[in-house]
Amino acid sequence: LLLEYEAVHPQFPDGPESKQESVSLEAGILQPLGMEQFNSAPAADTVDQQSLPIAEAAPSPEPPDPKTCSPREYLEFYIFPVLLPGLAELLHEAEKEKCFEGRRTKFIASDFLTEWLYNKNPKRKDESFTEFFSIPFVKDWLKDHPRPPIPLSLLLSEEEASIIIQSFWRGYRVRCDSEIQELRQWQKKLREEKHINKVVKQFWTKQEAK
């Protein structure tokens, strides 16, 4: 479509005719209007308003037969009117999810577009909203093609990630204290000598047997 448009409407015509037209146009714009022409021009209030042509709305073309029309007509009448609003909503949602600020994000554009098109289907006009993973054909597909889990780094928000990092750093600083190190060494030695793990396991085995 873009190539056809550029072929019909060239952006930078280089032919002599185009240059001649541009020169004549500039000359017509720069040429001053004579006083005789100005005086002979009719006044604005004397112009008959009924003589002016009235722009009539062009009738909307009838949709072609989807079975016999060309691929271009099928796209223009049956695909783009439905797909373009979905792509606009997709861009708004991607902006909300901050997809344009980072290289990695949990937002999956194909999932959102599938969910949007499914819920905007005129056949489901009176039905309630259905989430992506609750769509029947999506559930059937994921049974045979399960997805890998999303990394935790993509699921956490910036605030949640900062809390985890700060808590780990505070724990690291506490464990570096000499008294804490001495306590940890004593606990390790106690576990090795008294077999604490084995004793605890035996204790719970007896409790479960009761």
XYZ file of C-alpha atoms in Angstrom:
210
model
C 0.000 0.000 0.000
C 2.815 2.388 0.838
C 4.607 1.740 -2.451
C 1.418 2.315 -4.425
C 0.770 5.572 -2.578
C 4.310 6.834 -3.236
C 3.984 5.897 -6.898
C 0.779 7.945 -7.234
C 1.909 10.806 -4.941
C 5.684 11.267 -5.289
C 7.151 13.319 -2.476
C 10.016 14.901 -4.436
C 9.139 15.260 -8.147
C 12.191 16.105 -10.232
C 10.602 16.576 -13.648
C 10.643 19.936 -15.469
C 6.852 20.152 -15.388
C 6.759 20.087 -11.619
C 9.392 22.827 -11.406
C 7.456 24.956 -13.888
C 4.250 24.523 -11.909
C 5.968 25.486 -8.677
C 7.453 28.619 -10.260
C 4.108 29.691 -11.702
C 2.448 29.072 -8.367
C 4.981 31.228 -6.540
C 4.607 33.941 -9.134
C 0.847 33.921 -8.703
C 1.179 34.212 -4.948
C 3.742 37.019 -5.040
C 1.976 39.056 -7.745
C 0.088 42.010 -6.131
C -3.612 42.329 -6.702
C -4.611 45.349 -8.763
C -6.965 47.966 -7.389
C -9.308 47.554 -10.347
C -9.674 43.861 -9.585
C -10.166 44.668 -5.912
C -12.844 47.256 -6.625
C -14.562 45.053 -9.179
C -14.780 42.133 -6.770
C -18.299 41.660 -5.324
C -18.845 42.380 -1.661
C -19.079 39.496 0.757
C -22.601 40.403 1.865
C -23.915 40.466 -1.721
C -22.874 36.910 -2.466
C -25.838 34.669 -2.857
C -25.426 31.969 -0.270
C -27.693 29.626 -2.181
C -25.387 29.697 -5.207
C -22.538 28.160 -3.212
C -22.193 24.402 -3.676
C -23.124 22.357 -0.646
C -20.833 19.457 0.163
C -22.815 16.277 0.383
C -21.666 13.337 2.456
C -20.405 10.555 0.234
C -22.378 7.376 0.710
C -20.441 4.656 2.476
C -19.441 1.886 0.091
C -21.146 -1.424 0.503
C -18.920 -4.168 1.920
C -17.796 -6.618 -0.739
C -18.456 -10.313 -0.672
C -15.815 -11.807 1.668
C -15.630 -14.974 -0.449
C -14.979 -13.290 -3.807
C -13.312 -9.946 -2.948
C -9.613 -9.225 -3.337
C -7.202 -9.558 -0.396
C -6.898 -5.779 -0.144
C -10.672 -5.290 0.038
C -10.941 -8.045 2.639
C -8.317 -6.335 4.798
C -9.870 -2.882 4.458
C -13.487 -3.926 5.144
C -13.192 -6.904 7.495
C -9.777 -6.925 9.222
C -8.562 -3.339 9.792
C -11.835 -1.934 11.276
C -11.589 -4.564 14.026
C -7.828 -4.831 14.419
C -6.830 -1.148 14.510
C -8.865 -0.256 17.658
C -7.329 -3.284 19.355
C -3.827 -2.133 18.434
C -4.605 1.325 19.850
C -5.696 -0.225 23.163
C -2.586 -2.388 23.046
C -0.336 0.671 22.879
C -2.144 2.321 25.808
C -1.783 -0.831 27.920
C 1.888 -1.172 26.975
C 2.444 2.391 28.138
C 0.757 1.612 31.461
C 2.993 -1.437 31.909
C 6.062 0.756 31.208
C 7.100 -1.345 28.225
C 8.782 1.668 26.601
C 11.009 2.316 29.625
C 12.793 -1.029 30.005
C 14.013 -3.866 27.847
C 12.241 -6.616 29.826
C 8.642 -6.689 30.984
C 5.978 -9.219 31.970
C 3.504 -7.714 29.492
C 2.791 -10.038 26.522
C 1.243 -8.104 23.642
C -0.224 -11.137 21.852
C -2.014 -12.246 25.032
C -3.573 -8.824 25.558
C -4.694 -8.542 21.921
C -6.204 -12.042 22.011
C -8.121 -11.232 25.191
C -9.326 -7.882 23.799
C -10.515 -9.322 20.471
C -12.243 -12.236 22.210
C -14.208 -9.992 24.581
C -15.048 -7.436 21.860
C -16.546 -10.104 19.615
C -20.124 -9.040 18.713
C -21.259 -12.625 19.265
C -20.289 -12.254 22.966
C -22.059 -8.908 23.426
C -24.159 -9.943 26.436
C -21.543 -12.198 28.054
C -19.248 -11.268 30.920
C -15.560 -10.448 30.603
C -13.277 -13.469 30.215
C -9.627 -13.433 31.201
C -6.983 -14.689 28.822
C -6.247 -17.968 30.615
C -9.996 -18.707 30.911
C -10.648 -18.542 27.161
C -11.578 -22.078 25.997
C -9.204 -22.345 23.031
C -6.368 -20.847 25.109
C -6.890 -23.465 27.834
C -6.878 -26.250 25.236
C -3.673 -24.920 23.671
C -1.842 -24.543 26.978
C -2.677 -28.128 27.946
C -0.508 -29.389 25.086
C 1.950 -26.472 25.068
C 2.576 -25.384 28.683
C 4.472 -22.151 29.176
C 7.575 -21.801 31.341
C 6.996 -19.828 34.559
C 7.578 -16.096 34.384
C 10.773 -15.056 36.244
C 10.218 -13.506 39.641
C 12.171 -10.423 38.559
C 9.389 -9.624 36.070
C 6.524 -10.302 38.464
C 7.763 -8.066 41.279
C 7.150 -4.353 41.255
C 9.937 -1.892 41.963
C 8.746 -1.427 45.558
C 8.549 -5.186 46.237
C 11.980 -5.774 44.713
C 13.499 -2.926 46.758
C 12.064 -4.396 49.996
C 13.617 -7.816 49.255
C 17.001 -6.297 48.396
C 17.031 -4.083 51.486
C 16.055 -6.944 53.820
C 18.798 -9.154 52.373
C 21.359 -6.367 52.822
C 20.324 -5.755 56.438
C 20.600 -9.484 57.161
C 24.037 -9.602 55.557
C 25.256 -6.689 57.687
C 23.943 -8.390 60.861
C 25.599 -11.698 59.985
C 28.929 -9.905 59.563
C 28.930 -8.946 63.253
C 31.550 -10.839 65.292
C 29.112 -11.948 68.023
C 26.641 -13.239 65.438
C 29.453 -15.117 63.710
C 30.422 -16.738 66.987
C 26.787 -17.769 67.592
C 26.490 -19.259 64.118
C 29.678 -21.275 64.581
C 28.392 -22.629 67.907
C 25.075 -23.637 66.290
C 26.908 -25.363 63.454
C 29.108 -27.309 65.860
C 26.067 -28.299 67.926
C 24.264 -29.628 64.875
C 27.279 -31.732 63.873
C 27.949 -33.194 67.343
C 24.406 -33.802 68.533
C 22.995 -34.704 65.113
C 20.193 -32.228 65.591
C 18.730 -32.773 62.155
C 18.469 -36.517 62.723
C 16.937 -36.070 66.171
C 14.334 -33.644 64.857
C 13.466 -36.012 62.000
C 13.002 -38.932 64.378
C 10.856 -36.793 66.661
C 8.451 -35.852 63.872
C 8.344 -39.433 62.639
C 7.136 -40.533 66.066
C 4.606 -37.723 66.208
C 3.173 -38.666 62.815
C 2.960 -42.335 63.871
C 0.770 -41.365 66.815
